[in-house]
Amino acid sequence: MIIIPARLNSSRFANKIMVDILGLPMVIRTARQVSSLDKVVIATDSQEVMDLAAQYGFDAVLTSTSHNSGTDRINEAVNILNLSEDEIIINVQADEPFIEPEVVQTVIDRVKKIKENGEDIMITSCFKEISSELADDPNHVKVILDEHSNAIYFSRAKIPYHRDHYETSNYNGHLGIYGFTKKSLNNFCKLNPSKLENIEKLEQLRAIDNGFKIAMVKVDSKSFGIDTQEDLNNAIKIFGK
């Protein structure tokens, strides 16, 4: 099941999930982008979004207004829906209206393989290569991997630091798509927020801080999350052709 956490209020871009994206509200365009892959449910704190989802034929779950993260919101949703412990849950952010379905499918396939093989993995996510210039932007989160393609660390800083200053080097840019089983999602949300998570404001660090593994898969993607009006303007220029 694909669950889209959809908090109405945003500190940097008011009501961004409702903004028009080429004729559709952002959250609805995101839902349509991935609706061919599996059942899509929108988890929201707003009756307005509930009504919007119904208008466009999507199921939605009304959740608490007090959640600190989208992951906590989808965790409440999967418990309300009473899903089985081994159900695969994919978290797709509401501000990814141009996410390629094949990117999400790659994450789904990796979670299935983890289940089949009984691998000791809490979360699955993905990354793409980004340029040194993009890596300078703290809004583009970077990830370092070990030799098994598991995440060692995520940061808003430009990591790894190239001592020899290879400015042509590419970096691993994290895409905020997460795959869980219901059981691993519940276990993650039982963990207390960690020190590094609070410093970087990156909740996935909570898993690493507590000794759990995050499997990463490499994808090709032109999509990016829309956090500001400038992001929206850039997205329309790129994808509105």
PDB file of C-alpha atoms in Angstrom:
ATOM      1  CA  MET A   1       0.000   0.000   0.000  1.00  0.00           C
ATOM      2  CA  ILE A   2       1.230   3.488  -0.869  1.00  0.00           C
ATOM      3  CA  ILE A   3       0.415   6.057   1.805  1.00  0.00           C
ATOM      4  CA  ILE A   4       0.853   9.773   1.215  1.00  0.00           C
ATOM      5  CA  PRO A   5       1.169  11.842   4.407  1.00  0.00           C
ATOM      6  CA  ALA A   6      -0.544  15.150   3.731  1.00  0.00           C
ATOM      7  CA  ARG A   7      -0.242  17.799   6.438  1.00  0.00           C
ATOM      8  CA  LEU A   8      -2.140  20.898   5.349  1.00  0.00           C
ATOM      9  CA  ASN A   9      -0.012  23.531   7.046  1.00  0.00           C
ATOM     10  CA  SER A  10       3.590  24.078   5.972  1.00  0.00           C
ATOM     11  CA  SER A  11       5.934  26.576   7.604  1.00  0.00           C
ATOM     12  CA  ARG A  12       7.822  27.408   4.400  1.00  0.00           C
ATOM     13  CA  PHE A  13       4.980  27.233   1.870  1.00  0.00           C
ATOM     14  CA  ALA A  14       1.452  27.713   3.205  1.00  0.00           C
ATOM     15  CA  ASN A  15      -1.051  25.042   2.107  1.00  0.00           C
ATOM     16  CA  LYS A  16       1.426  23.826  -0.504  1.00  0.00           C
ATOM     17  CA  ILE A  17      -0.196  20.411  -0.938  1.00  0.00           C
ATOM     18  CA  MET A  18      -3.318  22.194  -2.238  1.00  0.00           C
ATOM     19  CA  VAL A  19      -1.524  24.428  -4.738  1.00  0.00           C
ATOM     20  CA  ASP A  20      -2.420  23.948  -8.400  1.00  0.00           C
ATOM     21  CA  ILE A  21       0.030  21.821 -10.381  1.00  0.00           C
ATOM     22  CA  LEU A  22      -0.929  21.840 -14.049  1.00  0.00           C
ATOM     23  CA  GLY A  23      -4.628  21.712 -13.252  1.00  0.00           C
ATOM     24  CA  LEU A  24      -4.593  19.450 -10.189  1.00  0.00           C
ATOM     25  CA  PRO A  25      -3.982  20.035  -6.464  1.00  0.00           C
ATOM     26  CA  MET A  26      -0.433  18.929  -5.611  1.00  0.00           C
ATOM     27  CA  VAL A  27      -1.452  16.032  -3.351  1.00  0.00           C
ATOM     28  CA  ILE A  28      -3.843  14.673  -5.983  1.00  0.00           C
ATOM     29  CA  ARG A  29      -1.248  14.902  -8.761  1.00  0.00           C
ATOM     30  CA  THR A  30       1.196  13.010  -6.521  1.00  0.00           C
ATOM     31  CA  ALA A  31      -1.434  10.336  -5.813  1.00  0.00           C
ATOM     32  CA  ARG A  32      -2.176   9.933  -9.508  1.00  0.00           C
ATOM     33  CA  GLN A  33       1.520   9.611 -10.319  1.00  0.00           C
ATOM     34  CA  VAL A  34       1.763   6.406  -8.283  1.00  0.00           C
ATOM     35  CA  SER A  35      -1.802   5.072  -8.475  1.00  0.00           C
ATOM     36  CA  SER A  36      -0.901   2.519 -11.165  1.00  0.00           C
ATOM     37  CA  LEU A  37       1.492   0.742  -8.771  1.00  0.00           C
ATOM     38  CA  ASP A  38      -0.758  -0.171  -5.858  1.00  0.00           C
ATOM     39  CA  LYS A  39      -3.597   1.070  -3.704  1.00  0.00           C
ATOM     40  CA  VAL A  40      -3.049   4.685  -2.610  1.00  0.00           C
ATOM     41  CA  VAL A  41      -4.304   6.154   0.662  1.00  0.00           C
ATOM     42  CA  ILE A  42      -3.877   9.778   1.741  1.00  0.00           C
ATOM     43  CA  ALA A  43      -3.196  10.257   5.465  1.00  0.00           C
ATOM     44  CA  THR A  44      -4.100  13.782   6.508  1.00  0.00           C
ATOM     45  CA  ASP A  45      -4.880  16.026   9.459  1.00  0.00           C
ATOM     46  CA  SER A  46      -7.445  18.048   7.508  1.00  0.00           C
ATOM     47  CA  GLN A  47     -11.092  17.490   6.659  1.00  0.00           C
ATOM     48  CA  GLU A  48     -10.517  19.707   3.635  1.00  0.00           C
ATOM     49  CA  VAL A  49      -7.976  17.217   2.282  1.00  0.00           C
ATOM     50  CA  MET A  50     -10.315  14.321   3.161  1.00  0.00           C
ATOM     51  CA  ASP A  51     -13.033  15.950   1.043  1.00  0.00           C
ATOM     52  CA  LEU A  52     -10.591  16.639  -1.775  1.00  0.00           C
ATOM     53  CA  ALA A  53      -9.442  13.005  -1.823  1.00  0.00           C
ATOM     54  CA  ALA A  54     -13.050  11.811  -2.029  1.00  0.00           C
ATOM     55  CA  GLN A  55     -13.717  14.263  -4.870  1.00  0.00           C
ATOM     56  CA  TYR A  56     -10.947  12.664  -6.924  1.00  0.00           C
ATOM     57  CA  GLY A  57     -11.700   9.081  -5.937  1.00  0.00           C
ATOM     58  CA  PHE A  58      -8.910   8.415  -3.444  1.00  0.00           C
ATOM     59  CA  ASP A  59      -9.269   6.837  -0.019  1.00  0.00           C
ATOM     60  CA  ALA A  60      -8.103   8.948   2.902  1.00  0.00           C
ATOM     61  CA  VAL A  61      -7.616   8.557   6.651  1.00  0.00           C
ATOM     62  CA  LEU A  62      -8.053  11.398   9.134  1.00  0.00           C
ATOM     63  CA  THR A  63      -5.144  11.457  11.584  1.00  0.00           C
ATOM     64  CA  SER A  64      -4.008  13.557  14.524  1.00  0.00           C
ATOM     65  CA  THR A  65      -2.899  17.165  14.096  1.00  0.00           C
ATOM     66  CA  SER A  66      -0.052  16.656  16.588  1.00  0.00           C
ATOM     67  CA  HIS A  67       2.321  14.441  14.580  1.00  0.00           C
ATOM     68  CA  ASN A  68       5.885  15.692  14.204  1.00  0.00           C
ATOM     69  CA  SER A  69       6.550  13.783  10.998  1.00  0.00           C
ATOM     70  CA  GLY A  70       4.898  12.171   8.022  1.00  0.00           C
ATOM     71  CA  THR A  71       6.165   8.787   9.190  1.00  0.00           C
ATOM     72  CA  ASP A  72       4.267   9.115  12.471  1.00  0.00           C
ATOM     73  CA  ARG A  73       1.195  10.103  10.471  1.00  0.00           C
ATOM     74  CA  ILE A  74       1.298   7.051   8.209  1.00  0.00           C
ATOM     75  CA  ASN A  75       1.948   4.854  11.237  1.00  0.00           C
ATOM     76  CA  GLU A  76      -1.316   6.042  12.764  1.00  0.00           C
ATOM     77  CA  ALA A  77      -3.029   5.468   9.411  1.00  0.00           C
ATOM     78  CA  VAL A  78      -1.849   1.865   9.030  1.00  0.00           C
ATOM     79  CA  ASN A  79      -3.036   1.086  12.549  1.00  0.00           C
ATOM     80  CA  ILE A  80      -6.420   2.677  11.867  1.00  0.00           C
ATOM     81  CA  LEU A  81      -6.625   0.551   8.701  1.00  0.00           C
ATOM     82  CA  ASN A  82      -5.717  -2.534  10.757  1.00  0.00           C
ATOM     83  CA  LEU A  83      -3.237  -3.828   8.187  1.00  0.00           C
ATOM     84  CA  SER A  84      -1.328  -7.078   8.714  1.00  0.00           C
ATOM     85  CA  GLU A  85       2.155  -7.025  10.264  1.00  0.00           C
ATOM     86  CA  ASP A  86       3.875  -8.016   7.014  1.00  0.00           C
ATOM     87  CA  GLU A  87       2.004  -5.559   4.774  1.00  0.00           C
ATOM     88  CA  ILE A  88       4.429  -3.480   2.688  1.00  0.00           C
ATOM     89  CA  ILE A  89       3.975   0.245   3.272  1.00  0.00           C
ATOM     90  CA  ILE A  90       5.484   2.832   0.938  1.00  0.00           C
ATOM     91  CA  ASN A  91       5.676   6.432   2.129  1.00  0.00           C
ATOM     92  CA  VAL A  92       5.547   8.867  -0.801  1.00  0.00           C
ATOM     93  CA  GLN A  93       5.705  12.539   0.130  1.00  0.00           C
ATOM     94  CA  ALA A  94       2.752  14.713  -0.929  1.00  0.00           C
ATOM     95  CA  ASP A  95       5.130  17.321  -2.367  1.00  0.00           C
ATOM     96  CA  GLU A  96       6.486  14.968  -5.078  1.00  0.00           C
ATOM     97  CA  PRO A  97       3.922  15.575  -7.862  1.00  0.00           C
ATOM     98  CA  PHE A  98       6.368  14.535 -10.585  1.00  0.00           C
ATOM     99  CA  ILE A  99       7.874  11.437  -8.966  1.00  0.00           C
ATOM    100  CA  GLU A 100       8.422   8.744 -11.561  1.00  0.00           C
ATOM    101  CA  PRO A 101       6.413   5.532 -10.907  1.00  0.00           C
ATOM    102  CA  GLU A 102       9.450   3.403 -11.737  1.00  0.00           C
ATOM    103  CA  VAL A 103      11.360   5.038  -8.865  1.00  0.00           C
ATOM    104  CA  VAL A 104       8.675   4.006  -6.379  1.00  0.00           C
ATOM    105  CA  GLN A 105       8.515   0.532  -7.952  1.00  0.00           C
ATOM    106  CA  THR A 106      12.251   0.108  -7.365  1.00  0.00           C
ATOM    107  CA  VAL A 107      11.724   0.727  -3.647  1.00  0.00           C
ATOM    108  CA  ILE A 108       8.760  -1.666  -3.573  1.00  0.00           C
ATOM    109  CA  ASP A 109      10.843  -4.388  -5.237  1.00  0.00           C
ATOM    110  CA  ARG A 110      13.664  -3.975  -2.712  1.00  0.00           C
ATOM    111  CA  VAL A 111      11.283  -4.230   0.262  1.00  0.00           C
ATOM    112  CA  LYS A 112       9.804  -7.413  -1.227  1.00  0.00           C
ATOM    113  CA  LYS A 113      13.289  -8.914  -1.558  1.00  0.00           C
ATOM    114  CA  ILE A 114      14.120  -7.953   2.044  1.00  0.00           C
ATOM    115  CA  LYS A 115      10.960  -9.743   3.212  1.00  0.00           C
ATOM    116  CA  GLU A 116      11.667 -12.832   1.111  1.00  0.00           C
ATOM    117  CA  ASN A 117      15.282 -13.078   2.305  1.00  0.00           C
ATOM    118  CA  GLY A 118      14.568 -12.211   5.937  1.00  0.00           C
ATOM    119  CA  GLU A 119      17.146  -9.408   5.850  1.00  0.00           C
ATOM    120  CA  ASP A 120      17.718  -7.378   9.003  1.00  0.00           C
ATOM    121  CA  ILE A 121      16.546  -4.054   7.530  1.00  0.00           C
ATOM    122  CA  MET A 122      14.227  -1.534   9.167  1.00  0.00           C
ATOM    123  CA  ILE A 123      13.718   0.953   6.299  1.00  0.00           C
ATOM    124  CA  THR A 124      14.298   1.010   2.545  1.00  0.00           C
ATOM    125  CA  SER A 125      14.866   4.251   0.652  1.00  0.00           C
ATOM    126  CA  CYS A 126      16.538   5.528  -2.510  1.00  0.00           C
ATOM    127  CA  PHE A 127      19.085   7.984  -3.862  1.00  0.00           C
ATOM    128  CA  LYS A 128      20.287   9.463  -7.109  1.00  0.00           C
ATOM    129  CA  GLU A 129      23.529  11.045  -8.195  1.00  0.00           C
ATOM    130  CA  ILE A 130      23.566  14.819  -7.879  1.00  0.00           C
ATOM    131  CA  SER A 131      26.158  17.366  -8.914  1.00  0.00           C
ATOM    132  CA  SER A 132      28.579  19.111  -6.612  1.00  0.00           C
ATOM    133  CA  GLU A 133      26.601  22.311  -7.124  1.00  0.00           C
ATOM    134  CA  LEU A 134      23.320  20.728  -6.033  1.00  0.00           C
ATOM    135  CA  ALA A 135      25.084  19.111  -3.090  1.00  0.00           C
ATOM    136  CA  ASP A 136      25.894  22.600  -1.774  1.00  0.00           C
ATOM    137  CA  ASP A 137      22.170  23.133  -1.089  1.00  0.00           C
ATOM    138  CA  PRO A 138      21.171  21.970   2.435  1.00  0.00           C
ATOM    139  CA  ASN A 139      17.676  21.222   1.128  1.00  0.00           C
ATOM    140  CA  HIS A 140      19.221  18.444  -0.981  1.00  0.00           C
ATOM    141  CA  VAL A 141      19.958  15.786   1.636  1.00  0.00           C
ATOM    142  CA  LYS A 142      23.060  13.690   1.018  1.00  0.00           C
ATOM    143  CA  VAL A 143      23.608  10.065   2.032  1.00  0.00           C
ATOM    144  CA  ILE A 144      26.780   8.006   2.463  1.00  0.00           C
ATOM    145  CA  LEU A 145      26.585   4.254   1.859  1.00  0.00           C
ATOM    146  CA  ASP A 146      28.569   1.275   3.072  1.00  0.00           C
ATOM    147  CA  GLU A 147      29.765  -1.527   0.808  1.00  0.00           C
ATOM    148  CA  HIS A 148      26.384  -3.269   1.138  1.00  0.00           C
ATOM    149  CA  SER A 149      24.408  -0.221  -0.062  1.00  0.00           C
ATOM    150  CA  ASN A 150      23.117   0.488   3.443  1.00  0.00           C
ATOM    151  CA  ALA A 151      23.081   4.061   4.692  1.00  0.00           C
ATOM    152  CA  ILE A 152      25.888   5.110   7.032  1.00  0.00           C
ATOM    153  CA  TYR A 153      24.742   8.707   7.465  1.00  0.00           C
ATOM    154  CA  PHE A 154      22.416  11.338   6.039  1.00  0.00           C
ATOM    155  CA  SER A 155      23.240  15.030   6.186  1.00  0.00           C
ATOM    156  CA  ARG A 156      22.275  18.433   4.903  1.00  0.00           C
ATOM    157  CA  ALA A 157      26.007  19.132   4.780  1.00  0.00           C
ATOM    158  CA  LYS A 158      28.066  18.302   1.724  1.00  0.00           C
ATOM    159  CA  ILE A 159      29.308  14.797   2.495  1.00  0.00           C
ATOM    160  CA  PRO A 160      31.664  13.128   1.967  1.00  0.00           C
ATOM    161  CA  TYR A 161      34.222  15.911   2.120  1.00  0.00           C
ATOM    162  CA  HIS A 162      36.585  15.603  -0.839  1.00  0.00           C
ATOM    163  CA  ARG A 163      39.950  16.516   0.587  1.00  0.00           C
ATOM    164  CA  ASP A 164      41.473  16.828  -2.884  1.00  0.00           C
ATOM    165  CA  HIS A 165      38.604  19.094  -3.964  1.00  0.00           C
ATOM    166  CA  TYR A 166      37.277  17.097  -6.875  1.00  0.00           C
ATOM    167  CA  GLU A 167      34.525  19.527  -7.802  1.00  0.00           C
ATOM    168  CA  THR A 168      33.450  17.266 -10.661  1.00  0.00           C
ATOM    169  CA  SER A 169      32.571  14.515  -8.191  1.00  0.00           C
ATOM    170  CA  ASN A 170      28.959  13.415  -7.891  1.00  0.00           C
ATOM    171  CA  TYR A 171      27.182  13.030  -4.561  1.00  0.00           C
ATOM    172  CA  ASN A 172      24.367  10.742  -3.448  1.00  0.00           C
ATOM    173  CA  GLY A 173      21.203  12.793  -3.154  1.00  0.00           C
ATOM    174  CA  HIS A 174      18.505  11.240  -0.979  1.00  0.00           C
ATOM    175  CA  LEU A 175      14.930  10.982  -2.230  1.00  0.00           C
ATOM    176  CA  GLY A 176      12.345  10.975   0.543  1.00  0.00           C
ATOM    177  CA  ILE A 177      10.567   7.757  -0.372  1.00  0.00           C
ATOM    178  CA  TYR A 178      10.517   5.133   2.374  1.00  0.00           C
ATOM    179  CA  GLY A 179       9.534   1.479   2.364  1.00  0.00           C
ATOM    180  CA  PHE A 180       8.583  -0.490   5.489  1.00  0.00           C
ATOM    181  CA  THR A 181       6.586  -3.435   6.583  1.00  0.00           C
ATOM    182  CA  LYS A 182       3.857  -2.482   9.023  1.00  0.00           C
ATOM    183  CA  LYS A 183       5.901  -4.170  11.766  1.00  0.00           C
ATOM    184  CA  SER A 184       9.111  -2.263  10.998  1.00  0.00           C
ATOM    185  CA  LEU A 185       7.154   0.995  10.695  1.00  0.00           C
ATOM    186  CA  ASN A 186       5.592   0.436  14.127  1.00  0.00           C
ATOM    187  CA  ASN A 187       9.026  -0.381  15.564  1.00  0.00           C
ATOM    188  CA  PHE A 188      10.557   2.760  14.085  1.00  0.00           C
ATOM    189  CA  CYS A 189       7.830   4.979  15.503  1.00  0.00           C
ATOM    190  CA  LYS A 190       8.349   3.483  18.985  1.00  0.00           C
ATOM    191  CA  LEU A 191      11.910   4.852  19.025  1.00  0.00           C
ATOM    192  CA  ASN A 192      12.552   8.152  20.749  1.00  0.00           C
ATOM    193  CA  PRO A 193      13.821  11.038  18.598  1.00  0.00           C
ATOM    194  CA  SER A 194      17.621  10.969  18.570  1.00  0.00           C
ATOM    195  CA  LYS A 195      20.268  13.636  19.060  1.00  0.00           C
ATOM    196  CA  LEU A 196      21.495  13.575  15.462  1.00  0.00           C
ATOM    197  CA  GLU A 197      17.924  13.569  14.165  1.00  0.00           C
ATOM    198  CA  ASN A 198      17.218  16.752  16.103  1.00  0.00           C
ATOM    199  CA  ILE A 199      20.418  18.430  14.905  1.00  0.00           C
ATOM    200  CA  GLU A 200      19.949  17.673  11.195  1.00  0.00           C
ATOM    201  CA  LYS A 201      16.126  17.610  11.287  1.00  0.00           C
ATOM    202  CA  LEU A 202      16.239  14.282   9.445  1.00  0.00           C
ATOM    203  CA  GLU A 203      14.087  11.624  11.066  1.00  0.00           C
ATOM    204  CA  GLN A 204      15.754   8.694   9.266  1.00  0.00           C
ATOM    205  CA  LEU A 205      18.823   9.280  11.453  1.00  0.00           C
ATOM    206  CA  ARG A 206      16.746   7.947  14.352  1.00  0.00           C
ATOM    207  CA  ALA A 207      17.050   4.442  12.916  1.00  0.00           C
ATOM    208  CA  ILE A 208      20.827   4.686  12.401  1.00  0.00           C
ATOM    209  CA  ASP A 209      21.331   6.200  15.865  1.00  0.00           C
ATOM    210  CA  ASN A 210      19.575   3.185  17.350  1.00  0.00           C
ATOM    211  CA  GLY A 211      21.606   0.627  15.404  1.00  0.00           C
ATOM    212  CA  PHE A 212      19.051  -0.244  12.724  1.00  0.00           C
ATOM    213  CA  LYS A 213      19.813  -0.560   9.026  1.00  0.00           C
ATOM    214  CA  ILE A 214      18.459   1.477   6.124  1.00  0.00           C
ATOM    215  CA  ALA A 215      18.794  -0.204   2.713  1.00  0.00           C
ATOM    216  CA  MET A 216      19.330   2.179  -0.192  1.00  0.00           C
ATOM    217  CA  VAL A 217      18.643   1.645  -3.890  1.00  0.00           C
ATOM    218  CA  LYS A 218      19.990   3.805  -6.688  1.00  0.00           C
ATOM    219  CA  VAL A 219      17.455   5.322  -9.075  1.00  0.00           C
ATOM    220  CA  ASP A 220      17.339   7.722 -12.004  1.00  0.00           C
ATOM    221  CA  SER A 221      14.990  10.609 -11.335  1.00  0.00           C
ATOM    222  CA  LYS A 222      14.456  14.200 -12.408  1.00  0.00           C
ATOM    223  CA  SER A 223      11.858  14.776  -9.703  1.00  0.00           C
ATOM    224  CA  PHE A 224      12.365  16.828  -6.550  1.00  0.00           C
ATOM    225  CA  GLY A 225      10.293  17.791  -3.545  1.00  0.00           C
ATOM    226  CA  ILE A 226       8.545  21.147  -3.664  1.00  0.00           C
ATOM    227  CA  ASP A 227       9.297  23.041  -0.460  1.00  0.00           C
ATOM    228  CA  THR A 228       9.126  26.657  -1.643  1.00  0.00           C
ATOM    229  CA  GLN A 229       7.475  28.836  -4.267  1.00  0.00           C
ATOM    230  CA  GLU A 230      10.802  28.874  -6.104  1.00  0.00           C
ATOM    231  CA  ASP A 231      10.772  25.049  -6.204  1.00  0.00           C
ATOM    232  CA  LEU A 232       7.265  25.166  -7.663  1.00  0.00           C
ATOM    233  CA  ASN A 233       8.280  27.674 -10.335  1.00  0.00           C
ATOM    234  CA  ASN A 234      11.272  25.508 -11.295  1.00  0.00           C
ATOM    235  CA  ALA A 235       9.157  22.350 -11.414  1.00  0.00           C
ATOM    236  CA  ILE A 236       6.598  23.944 -13.721  1.00  0.00           C
ATOM    237  CA  LYS A 237       9.407  25.082 -16.036  1.00  0.00           C
ATOM    238  CA  ILE A 238      10.885  21.583 -16.154  1.00  0.00           C
ATOM    239  CA  PHE A 239       7.798  19.376 -16.196  1.00  0.00           C
ATOM    240  CA  GLY A 240       5.134  21.687 -17.606  1.00  0.00           C
ATOM    241  CA  LYS A 241       6.321  21.409 -21.173  1.00  0.00           C
TER     242      LYS A 241
END
